[in-house]
Short mmCIF file of C-alpha atoms in Angstrom, two decimals:
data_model
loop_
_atom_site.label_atom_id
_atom_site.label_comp_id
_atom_site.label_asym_id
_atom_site.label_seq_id
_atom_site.Cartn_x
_atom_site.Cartn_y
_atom_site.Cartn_z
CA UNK A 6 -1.57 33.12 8.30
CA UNK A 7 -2.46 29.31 8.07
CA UNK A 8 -1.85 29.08 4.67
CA UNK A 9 1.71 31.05 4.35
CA UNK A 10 2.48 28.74 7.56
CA UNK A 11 1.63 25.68 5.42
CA UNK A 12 3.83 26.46 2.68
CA UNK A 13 6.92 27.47 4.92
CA UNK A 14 6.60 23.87 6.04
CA UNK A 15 6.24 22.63 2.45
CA UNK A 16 9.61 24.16 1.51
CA UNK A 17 11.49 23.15 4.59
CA UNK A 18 10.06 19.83 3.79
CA UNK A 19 10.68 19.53 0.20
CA UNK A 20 14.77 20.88 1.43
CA UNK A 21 14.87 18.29 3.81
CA UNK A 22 14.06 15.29 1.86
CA UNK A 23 16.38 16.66 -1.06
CA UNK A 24 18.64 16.89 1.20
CA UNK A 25 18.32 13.58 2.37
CA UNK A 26 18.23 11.45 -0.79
CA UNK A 27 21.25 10.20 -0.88
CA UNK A 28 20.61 8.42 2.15
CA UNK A 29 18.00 6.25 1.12
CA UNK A 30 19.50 4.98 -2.33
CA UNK A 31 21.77 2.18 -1.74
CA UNK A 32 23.99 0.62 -3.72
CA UNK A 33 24.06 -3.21 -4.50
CA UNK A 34 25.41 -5.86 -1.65
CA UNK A 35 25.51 -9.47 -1.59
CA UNK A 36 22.51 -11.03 -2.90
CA UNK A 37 20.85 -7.38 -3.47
CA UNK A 38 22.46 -7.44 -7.30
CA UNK A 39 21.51 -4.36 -7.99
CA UNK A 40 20.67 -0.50 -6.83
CA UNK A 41 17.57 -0.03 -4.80
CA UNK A 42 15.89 2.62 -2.15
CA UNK A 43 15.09 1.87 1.36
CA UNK A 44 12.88 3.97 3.71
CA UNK A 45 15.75 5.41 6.15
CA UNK A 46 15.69 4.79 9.77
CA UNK A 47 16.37 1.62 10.70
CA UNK A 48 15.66 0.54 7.35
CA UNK A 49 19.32 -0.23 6.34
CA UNK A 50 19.97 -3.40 3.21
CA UNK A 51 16.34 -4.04 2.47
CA UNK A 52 14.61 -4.23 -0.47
CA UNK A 53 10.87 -3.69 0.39
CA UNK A 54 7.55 -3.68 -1.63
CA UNK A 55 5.28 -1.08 -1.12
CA UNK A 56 7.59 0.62 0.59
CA UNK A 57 9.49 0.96 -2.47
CA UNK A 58 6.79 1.90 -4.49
CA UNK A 59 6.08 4.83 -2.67
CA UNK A 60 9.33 6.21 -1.97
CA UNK A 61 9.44 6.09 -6.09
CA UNK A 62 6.39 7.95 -6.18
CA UNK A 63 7.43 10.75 -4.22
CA UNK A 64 11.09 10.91 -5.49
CA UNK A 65 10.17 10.85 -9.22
CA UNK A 66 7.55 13.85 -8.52
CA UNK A 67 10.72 15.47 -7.02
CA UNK A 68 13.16 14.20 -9.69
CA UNK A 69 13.19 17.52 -11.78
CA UNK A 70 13.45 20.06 -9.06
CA UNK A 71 17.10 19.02 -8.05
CA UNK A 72 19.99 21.04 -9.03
CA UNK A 73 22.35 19.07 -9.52
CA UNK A 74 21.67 16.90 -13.10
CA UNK A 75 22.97 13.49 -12.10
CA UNK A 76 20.63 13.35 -8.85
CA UNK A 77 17.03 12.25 -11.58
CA UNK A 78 19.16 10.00 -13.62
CA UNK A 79 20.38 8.07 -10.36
CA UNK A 80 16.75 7.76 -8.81
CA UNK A 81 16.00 6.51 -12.01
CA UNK A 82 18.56 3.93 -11.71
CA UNK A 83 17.25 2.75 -8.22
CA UNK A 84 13.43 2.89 -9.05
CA UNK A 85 14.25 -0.14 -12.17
CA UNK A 86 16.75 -1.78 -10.03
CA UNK A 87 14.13 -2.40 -7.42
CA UNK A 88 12.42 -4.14 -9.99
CA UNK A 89 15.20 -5.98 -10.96
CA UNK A 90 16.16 -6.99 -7.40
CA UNK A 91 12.41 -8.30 -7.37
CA UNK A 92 12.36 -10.34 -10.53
CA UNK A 93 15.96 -11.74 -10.07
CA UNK A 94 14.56 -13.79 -6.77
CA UNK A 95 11.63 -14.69 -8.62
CA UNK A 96 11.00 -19.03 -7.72
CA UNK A 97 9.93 -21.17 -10.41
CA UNK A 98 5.98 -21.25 -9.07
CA UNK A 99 6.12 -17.43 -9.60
CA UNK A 100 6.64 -16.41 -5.95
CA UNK A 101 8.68 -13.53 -5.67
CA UNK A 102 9.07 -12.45 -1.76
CA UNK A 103 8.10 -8.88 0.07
CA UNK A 104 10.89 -8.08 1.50
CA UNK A 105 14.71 -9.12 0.29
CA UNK A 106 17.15 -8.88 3.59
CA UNK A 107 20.79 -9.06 3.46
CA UNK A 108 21.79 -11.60 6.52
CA UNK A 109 23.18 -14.64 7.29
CA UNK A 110 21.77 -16.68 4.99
CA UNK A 111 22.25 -17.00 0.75
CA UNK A 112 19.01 -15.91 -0.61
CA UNK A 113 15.86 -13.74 0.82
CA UNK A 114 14.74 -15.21 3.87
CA UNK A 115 11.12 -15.45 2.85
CA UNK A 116 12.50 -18.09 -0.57
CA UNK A 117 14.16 -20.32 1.68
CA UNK A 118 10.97 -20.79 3.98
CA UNK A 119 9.00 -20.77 0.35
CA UNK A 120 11.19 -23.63 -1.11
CA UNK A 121 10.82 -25.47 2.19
CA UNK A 122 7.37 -26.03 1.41
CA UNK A 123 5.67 -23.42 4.02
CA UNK A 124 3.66 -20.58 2.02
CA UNK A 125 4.66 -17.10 3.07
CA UNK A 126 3.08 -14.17 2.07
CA UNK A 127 4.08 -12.95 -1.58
CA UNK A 128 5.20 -9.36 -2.76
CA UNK A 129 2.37 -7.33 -2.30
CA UNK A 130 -0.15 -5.92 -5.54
CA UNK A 131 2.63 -3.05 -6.30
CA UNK A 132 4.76 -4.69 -8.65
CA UNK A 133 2.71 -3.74 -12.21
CA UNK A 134 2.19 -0.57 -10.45
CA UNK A 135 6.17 0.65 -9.62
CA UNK A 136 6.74 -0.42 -13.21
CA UNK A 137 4.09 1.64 -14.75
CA UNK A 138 5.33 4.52 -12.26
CA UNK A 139 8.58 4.67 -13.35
CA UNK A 140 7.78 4.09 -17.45
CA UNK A 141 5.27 6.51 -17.55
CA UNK A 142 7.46 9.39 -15.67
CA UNK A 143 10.62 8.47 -18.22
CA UNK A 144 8.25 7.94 -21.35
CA UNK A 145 10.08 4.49 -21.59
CA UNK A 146 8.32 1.14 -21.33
CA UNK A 147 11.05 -0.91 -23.21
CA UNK A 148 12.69 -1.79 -20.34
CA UNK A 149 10.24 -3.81 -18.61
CA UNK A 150 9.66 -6.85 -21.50
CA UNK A 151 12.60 -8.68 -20.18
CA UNK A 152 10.07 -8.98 -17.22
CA UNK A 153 6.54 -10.04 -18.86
CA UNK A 154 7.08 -13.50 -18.12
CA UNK A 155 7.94 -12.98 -14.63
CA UNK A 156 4.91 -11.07 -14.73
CA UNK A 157 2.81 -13.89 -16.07
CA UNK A 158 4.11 -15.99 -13.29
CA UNK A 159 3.33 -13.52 -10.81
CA UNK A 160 -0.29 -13.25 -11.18
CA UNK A 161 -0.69 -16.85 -11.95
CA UNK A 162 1.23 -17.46 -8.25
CA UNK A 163 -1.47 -14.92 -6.55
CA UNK A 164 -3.95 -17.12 -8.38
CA UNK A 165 -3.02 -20.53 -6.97
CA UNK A 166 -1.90 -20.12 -3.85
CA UNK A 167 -3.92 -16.37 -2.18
CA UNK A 168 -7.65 -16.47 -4.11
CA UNK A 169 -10.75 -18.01 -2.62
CA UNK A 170 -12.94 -19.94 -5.27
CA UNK A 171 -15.71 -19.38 -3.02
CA UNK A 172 -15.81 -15.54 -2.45
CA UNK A 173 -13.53 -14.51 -5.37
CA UNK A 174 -10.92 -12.68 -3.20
CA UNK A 175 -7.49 -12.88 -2.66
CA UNK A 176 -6.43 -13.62 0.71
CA UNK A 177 -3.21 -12.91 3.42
CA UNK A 178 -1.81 -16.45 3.98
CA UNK A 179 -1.01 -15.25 7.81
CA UNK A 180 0.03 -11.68 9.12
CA UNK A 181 3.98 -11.97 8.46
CA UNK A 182 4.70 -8.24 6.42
CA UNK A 183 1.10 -7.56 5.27
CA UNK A 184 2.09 -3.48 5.39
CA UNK A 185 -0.28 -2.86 8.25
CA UNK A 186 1.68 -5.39 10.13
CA UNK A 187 -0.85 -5.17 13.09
CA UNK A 188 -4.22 -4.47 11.55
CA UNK A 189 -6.33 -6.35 13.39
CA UNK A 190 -8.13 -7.78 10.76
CA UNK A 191 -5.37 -10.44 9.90
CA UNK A 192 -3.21 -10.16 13.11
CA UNK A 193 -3.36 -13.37 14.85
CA UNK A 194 -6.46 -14.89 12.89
CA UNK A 195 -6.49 -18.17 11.23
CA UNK A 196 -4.35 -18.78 7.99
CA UNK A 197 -5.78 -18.16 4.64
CA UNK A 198 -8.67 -16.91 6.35
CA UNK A 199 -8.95 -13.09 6.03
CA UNK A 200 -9.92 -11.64 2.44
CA UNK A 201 -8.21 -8.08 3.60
CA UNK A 202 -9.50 -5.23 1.87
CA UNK A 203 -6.24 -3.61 1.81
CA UNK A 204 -5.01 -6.52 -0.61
CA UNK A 205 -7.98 -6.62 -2.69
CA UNK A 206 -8.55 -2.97 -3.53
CA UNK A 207 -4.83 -2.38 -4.19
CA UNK A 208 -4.85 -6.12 -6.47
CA UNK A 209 -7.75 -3.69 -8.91
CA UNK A 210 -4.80 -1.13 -9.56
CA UNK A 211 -1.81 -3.64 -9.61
CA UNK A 212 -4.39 -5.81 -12.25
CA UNK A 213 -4.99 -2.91 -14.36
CA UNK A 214 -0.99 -1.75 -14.26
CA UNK A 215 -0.43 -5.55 -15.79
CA UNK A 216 -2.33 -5.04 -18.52
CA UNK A 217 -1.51 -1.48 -19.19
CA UNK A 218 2.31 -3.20 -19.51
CA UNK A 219 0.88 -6.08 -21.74
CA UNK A 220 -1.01 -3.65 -24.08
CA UNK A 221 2.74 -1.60 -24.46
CA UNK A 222 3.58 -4.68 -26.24
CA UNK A 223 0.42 -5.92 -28.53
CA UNK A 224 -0.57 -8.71 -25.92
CA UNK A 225 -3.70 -7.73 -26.30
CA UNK A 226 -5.81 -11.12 -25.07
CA UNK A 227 -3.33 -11.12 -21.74
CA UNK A 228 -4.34 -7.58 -21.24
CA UNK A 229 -8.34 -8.47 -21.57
CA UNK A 230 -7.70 -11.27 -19.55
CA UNK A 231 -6.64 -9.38 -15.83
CA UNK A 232 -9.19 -6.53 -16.65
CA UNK A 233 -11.82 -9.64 -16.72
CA UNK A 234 -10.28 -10.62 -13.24
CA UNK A 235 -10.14 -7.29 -12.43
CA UNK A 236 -14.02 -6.42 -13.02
CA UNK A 237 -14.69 -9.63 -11.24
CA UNK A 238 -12.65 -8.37 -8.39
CA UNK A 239 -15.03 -5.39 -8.03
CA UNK A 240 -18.03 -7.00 -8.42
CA UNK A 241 -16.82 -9.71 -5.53
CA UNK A 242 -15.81 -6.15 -3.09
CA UNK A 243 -18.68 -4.73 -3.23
CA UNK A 244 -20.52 -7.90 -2.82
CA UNK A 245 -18.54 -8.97 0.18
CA UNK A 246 -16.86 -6.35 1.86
CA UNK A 247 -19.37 -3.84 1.71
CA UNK A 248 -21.56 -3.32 4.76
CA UNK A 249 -25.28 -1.93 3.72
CA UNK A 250 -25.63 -1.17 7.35
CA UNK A 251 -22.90 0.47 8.58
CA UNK A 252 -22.11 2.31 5.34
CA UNK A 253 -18.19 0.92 5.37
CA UNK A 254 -15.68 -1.48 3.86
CA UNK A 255 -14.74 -3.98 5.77
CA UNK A 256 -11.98 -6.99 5.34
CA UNK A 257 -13.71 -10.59 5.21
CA UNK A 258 -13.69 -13.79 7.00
CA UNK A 259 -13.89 -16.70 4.35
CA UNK A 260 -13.48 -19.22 6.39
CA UNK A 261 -17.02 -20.29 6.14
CA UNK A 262 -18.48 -23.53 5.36
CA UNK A 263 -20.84 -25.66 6.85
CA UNK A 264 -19.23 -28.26 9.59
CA UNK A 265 -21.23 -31.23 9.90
CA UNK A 266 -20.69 -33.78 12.60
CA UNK A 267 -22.51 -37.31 12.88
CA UNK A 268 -25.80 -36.58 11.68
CA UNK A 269 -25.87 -33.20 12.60
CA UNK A 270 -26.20 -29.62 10.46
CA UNK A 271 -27.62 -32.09 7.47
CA UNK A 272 -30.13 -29.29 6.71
CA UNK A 273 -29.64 -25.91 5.37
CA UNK A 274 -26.28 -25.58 5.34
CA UNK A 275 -23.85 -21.88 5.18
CA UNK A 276 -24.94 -20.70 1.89
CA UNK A 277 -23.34 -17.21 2.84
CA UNK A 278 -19.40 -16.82 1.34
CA UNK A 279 -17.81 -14.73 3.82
CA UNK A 280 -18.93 -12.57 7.48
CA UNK A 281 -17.73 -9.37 8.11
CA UNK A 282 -14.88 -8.46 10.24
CA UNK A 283 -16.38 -5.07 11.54
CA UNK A 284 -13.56 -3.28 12.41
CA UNK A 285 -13.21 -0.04 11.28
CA UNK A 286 -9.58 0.18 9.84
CA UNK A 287 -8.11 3.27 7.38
CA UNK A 288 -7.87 1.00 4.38
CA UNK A 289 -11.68 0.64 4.11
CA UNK A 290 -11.07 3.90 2.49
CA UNK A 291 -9.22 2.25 0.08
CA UNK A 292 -11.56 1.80 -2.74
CA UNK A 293 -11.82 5.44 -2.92
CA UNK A 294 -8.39 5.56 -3.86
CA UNK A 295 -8.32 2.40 -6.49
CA UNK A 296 -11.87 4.06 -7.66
CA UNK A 297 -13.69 0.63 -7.05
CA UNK A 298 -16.24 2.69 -4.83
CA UNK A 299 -19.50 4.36 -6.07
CA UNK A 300 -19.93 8.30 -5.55
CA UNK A 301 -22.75 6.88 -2.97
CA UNK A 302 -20.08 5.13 -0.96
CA UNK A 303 -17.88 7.67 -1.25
CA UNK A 304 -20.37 10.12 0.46
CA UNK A 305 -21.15 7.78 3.49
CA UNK A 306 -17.63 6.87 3.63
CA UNK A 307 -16.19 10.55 4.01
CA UNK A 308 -18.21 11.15 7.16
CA UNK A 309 -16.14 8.97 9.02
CA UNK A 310 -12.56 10.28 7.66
CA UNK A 311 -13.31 13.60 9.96
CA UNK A 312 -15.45 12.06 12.80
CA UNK A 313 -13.27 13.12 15.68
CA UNK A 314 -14.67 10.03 17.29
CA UNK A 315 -13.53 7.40 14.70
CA UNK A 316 -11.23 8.36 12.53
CA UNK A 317 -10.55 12.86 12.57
CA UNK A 318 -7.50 13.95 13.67
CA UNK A 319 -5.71 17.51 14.01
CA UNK A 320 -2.78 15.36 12.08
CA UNK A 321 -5.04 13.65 9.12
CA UNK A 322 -6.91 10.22 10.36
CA UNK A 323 -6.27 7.40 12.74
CA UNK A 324 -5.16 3.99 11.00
CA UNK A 325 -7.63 2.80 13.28
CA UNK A 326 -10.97 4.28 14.35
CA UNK A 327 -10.36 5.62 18.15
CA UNK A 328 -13.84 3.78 19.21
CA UNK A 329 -12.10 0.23 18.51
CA UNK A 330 -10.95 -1.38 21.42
CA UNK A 331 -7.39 -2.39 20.04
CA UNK A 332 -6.81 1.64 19.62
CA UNK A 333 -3.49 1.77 20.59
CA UNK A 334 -0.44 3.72 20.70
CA UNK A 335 2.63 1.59 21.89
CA UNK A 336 5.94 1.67 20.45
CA UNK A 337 6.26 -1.05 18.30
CA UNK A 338 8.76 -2.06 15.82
CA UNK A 339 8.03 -5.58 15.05
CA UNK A 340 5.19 -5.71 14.46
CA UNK A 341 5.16 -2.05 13.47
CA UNK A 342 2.21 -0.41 15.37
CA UNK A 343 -0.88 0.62 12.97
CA UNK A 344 -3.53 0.55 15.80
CA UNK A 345 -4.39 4.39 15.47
CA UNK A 346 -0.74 5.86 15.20
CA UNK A 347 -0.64 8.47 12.11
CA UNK A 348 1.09 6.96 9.14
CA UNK A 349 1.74 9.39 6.27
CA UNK A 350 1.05 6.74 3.39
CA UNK A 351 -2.47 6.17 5.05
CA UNK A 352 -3.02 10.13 4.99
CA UNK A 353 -1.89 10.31 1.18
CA UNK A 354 -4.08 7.65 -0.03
CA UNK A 355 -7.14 8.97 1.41
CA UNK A 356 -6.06 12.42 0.28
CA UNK A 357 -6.03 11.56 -3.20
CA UNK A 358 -9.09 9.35 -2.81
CA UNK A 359 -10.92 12.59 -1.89
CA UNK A 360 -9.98 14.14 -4.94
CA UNK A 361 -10.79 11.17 -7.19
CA UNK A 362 -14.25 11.73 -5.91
CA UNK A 363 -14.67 15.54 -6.13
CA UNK A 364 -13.82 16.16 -2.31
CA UNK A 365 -11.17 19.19 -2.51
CA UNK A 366 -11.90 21.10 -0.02
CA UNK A 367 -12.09 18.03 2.34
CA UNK A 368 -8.52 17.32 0.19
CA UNK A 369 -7.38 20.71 1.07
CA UNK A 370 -7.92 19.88 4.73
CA UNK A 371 -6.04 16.79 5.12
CA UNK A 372 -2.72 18.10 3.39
CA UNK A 373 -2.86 21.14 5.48
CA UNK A 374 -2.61 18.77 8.96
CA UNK A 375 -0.21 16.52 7.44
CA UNK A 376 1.85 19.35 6.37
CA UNK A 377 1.50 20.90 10.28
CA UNK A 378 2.60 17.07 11.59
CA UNK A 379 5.48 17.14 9.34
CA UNK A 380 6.55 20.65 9.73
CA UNK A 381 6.45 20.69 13.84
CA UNK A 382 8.33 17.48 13.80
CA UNK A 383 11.05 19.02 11.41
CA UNK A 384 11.02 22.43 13.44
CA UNK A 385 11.55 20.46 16.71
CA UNK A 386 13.38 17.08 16.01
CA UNK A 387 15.61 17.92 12.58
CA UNK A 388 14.20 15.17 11.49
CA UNK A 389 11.21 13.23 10.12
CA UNK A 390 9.89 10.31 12.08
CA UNK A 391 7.91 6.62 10.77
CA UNK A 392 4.25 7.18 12.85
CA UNK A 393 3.02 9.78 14.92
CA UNK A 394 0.88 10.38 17.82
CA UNK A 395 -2.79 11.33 16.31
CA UNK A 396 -3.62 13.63 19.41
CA UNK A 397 -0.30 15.75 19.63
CA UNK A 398 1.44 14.67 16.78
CA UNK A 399 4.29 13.52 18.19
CA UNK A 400 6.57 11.73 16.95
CA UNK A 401 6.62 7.62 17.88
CA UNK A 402 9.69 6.52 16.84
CA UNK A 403 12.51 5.71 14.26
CA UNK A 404 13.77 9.22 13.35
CA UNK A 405 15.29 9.95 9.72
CA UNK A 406 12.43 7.57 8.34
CA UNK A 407 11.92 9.53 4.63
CA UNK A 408 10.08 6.59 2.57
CA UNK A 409 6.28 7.40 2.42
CA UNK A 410 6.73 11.03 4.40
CA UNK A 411 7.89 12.71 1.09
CA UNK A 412 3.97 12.39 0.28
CA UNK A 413 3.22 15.39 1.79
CA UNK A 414 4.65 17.10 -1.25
CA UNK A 415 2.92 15.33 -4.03
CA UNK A 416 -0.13 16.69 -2.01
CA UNK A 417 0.98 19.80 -2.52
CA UNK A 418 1.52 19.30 -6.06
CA UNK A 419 -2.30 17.88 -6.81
CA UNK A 420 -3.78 20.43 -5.57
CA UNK A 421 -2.08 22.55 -7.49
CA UNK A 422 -3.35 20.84 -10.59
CA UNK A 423 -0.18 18.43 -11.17
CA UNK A 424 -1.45 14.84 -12.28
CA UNK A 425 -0.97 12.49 -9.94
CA UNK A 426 2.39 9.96 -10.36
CA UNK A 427 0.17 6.92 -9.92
CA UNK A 428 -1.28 4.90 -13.03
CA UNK A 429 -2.58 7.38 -15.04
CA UNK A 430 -5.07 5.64 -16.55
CA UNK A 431 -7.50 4.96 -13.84
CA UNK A 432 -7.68 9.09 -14.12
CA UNK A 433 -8.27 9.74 -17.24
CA UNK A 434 -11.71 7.49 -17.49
#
């Protein structure tokens, strides 16, 4: 009975969102030159990063099931112009911003405070990675040369303005648009000061998507050179973010250094590089999805995805483990609220780190209660919603929110045996 139930909701939720493209790909406006997607909702005339990339990733595992034939060509079209819309407010230094807003004001908001002279956060590690995305579903990398510069100047910006010498990490300049606006981690700590591991383990896939698009076009030493920053990468996560003790991930603190004063501390100074922040947040799971973690981390780390008392829900997992004491489930837009509410991107990721690590049955577990959280909300609202309650699966707000939510169904579609959209070569190892 469970089962047929879970695949009634799969098809009304696979109608739904077909049903709904249209109204998350937007044509061009103002400074937005040219097509893009937006998550739905609220979400009206903005260009966003991840965000983006994951509404591509469930849209181009949908793109052959739709009747009618100009529907795949036309996501297509919106998946390269988000690119597009990226690289064409690319500064000079390389910084290219996270979010591009239509408003009252000539360029993306985050540029102008960027030219200004005040650092702001930078697109996230998903650029490499949307481009792969959509190339490898269309069999077509050619597009994407126009951009290798760009690209170039986009990794050399990360370089010289977000990674610490010290601990070899890249770090969140503040907590303005870090994804998980409110993970604690970041939210309202010093600037330049938290190596998150949300950034870092997605920077190992977005480095290894740049030089999967170098080695499309012979640039073979650029290639070698971000899998050498890559590997470093690694070896500086599990060196720093990985707690021996409590068997977790954790994001960093690297504001460390010894403070003298007069003629004190003149002795053995901080020789450590960074102190945990031991907060037990969804993306320490990360790692398990970028494959950065070893099968004996992988072990320890899947206890906790199903401990009802940190992270186990009836709905998938917490974004925050319920025994923190910032657990909370307000209604918040601004920041948006990832203090425990369930967020369907955070349920996908895990998912398919399960199965990157043998897990399936585990795998099989966490679809099934997304597939109930989705399914009751369609069944009772119309509608899909942006987070959801993790102990009745309620919705929390912003109805019509499609974006990440279509993940559900490339869930489906893994463990069926379908490859997963995401860079395929960090699968085939």
């Amino acid at each position: 009975m469970e089962d047929k139930r879970t695949e009634q909701y799969r098809q009304e939720l696979k109608k739904f969102v077909m049903s709904h493209t249209e109204d998350v790909l937007k044509n061009p406006r103002s400074f937005i030159r040219y097509p893009f997607i937006d998550p739905g909702s609220v979400y009206d005339g903005n260009v966003w990063d991840w965000d983006t990339y994951w509404s591509v990733y469930g849209f181009l595992n949908l793109a052959d099931s739709y009747e009618n034939p100009s529907v795949k060509p036309r996501i297509i079209e919106h998946a390269q112009g988000n690119i597009r819309n990226f690289f064409d407010h690319q500064l000079e230094d390389g910084y290219i911003p996270m979010m591009i807003e239509v408003a009252d004001w000539p360029e993306p908001y985050l540029n102008m405070r960027h030219k200004e002279g005040k650092i702001m956060n930078m697109h996230k590690p998903f650029l490499c990675s949307q481009m792969c995305l959509i190339s490898d579903y269309t069999g077509d990398y050619s597009w994407t040369e126009d951009f290798l510069p760009g690209v170039a100047k986009y990794f050399d910006c990360y370089d010289h303005y977000y990674f610490h010498e010290n601990s070899g990490l890249y770090v969140w300049q503040d907590d303005i648009m870090i994804g998980m606006d409110n993970d604690p981690a970041t939210f309202g700590r010093p600037p330049f000061s938290t190596a998150n591991i949300y950034l870092n383990s997605f920077m190992c896939v977005e480095l290894e998507a740049g030089a999967k698009l170098y080695r499309q076009f012979g640039k073979e030493e650029e290639a070698k050179k971000l899998l050498g920053k890559r590997d470093a990468l690694i070896t500086a996560i599990q060196q720093e973010c990985w707690d021996k003790r409590d068997r977790f991930f954790y994001s960093v603190d690297v504001d460390i250094k010894t403070r003298k004063y007069d003629w004190f501390h003149q002795g053995l100074g901080v020789f450590w590089k960074t102190l945990p922040i031991k907060i037990r947040v969804w993306s320490g799971f990360i790692p398990m999805y970028a494959e950065i973690a070893t099968k004996e981390q992988a072990a320890d780390m899947v206890k906790h995805i199903f401990d009802p008392d940190t992270f186990g829900s009836d709905f998938g997992l917490t974004t925050l483990s319920k025994d923190e004491k910032m657990f909370d489930l307000s209604v918040t837009n601004n920041p948006s609220n990832w203090l425990g509410p369930i967020w369907l991107v955070a349920n996908y990721v895990v998912f398919r780190g399960l199965l990157n690590y043998g897990y399936r049955m585990e795998a099989e577990i966490m679809y099934k209660r997304t597939m109930r959280l989705l399914g009751d909300d369609l069944e009772k609202t119309g509608s899909l919603h942006e987070y959801y309650n993790p102990f009745n699966g309620k919705p929390i707000m912003n109805g019509g929110f499609i974006n990440w939510n279509i993940l559900a169904l490339n869930m489906a579609d893994e463990l069926a045996g379908k490859k997963p959209m995401c860079l395929q070569s960090l699968y085939e190892k």
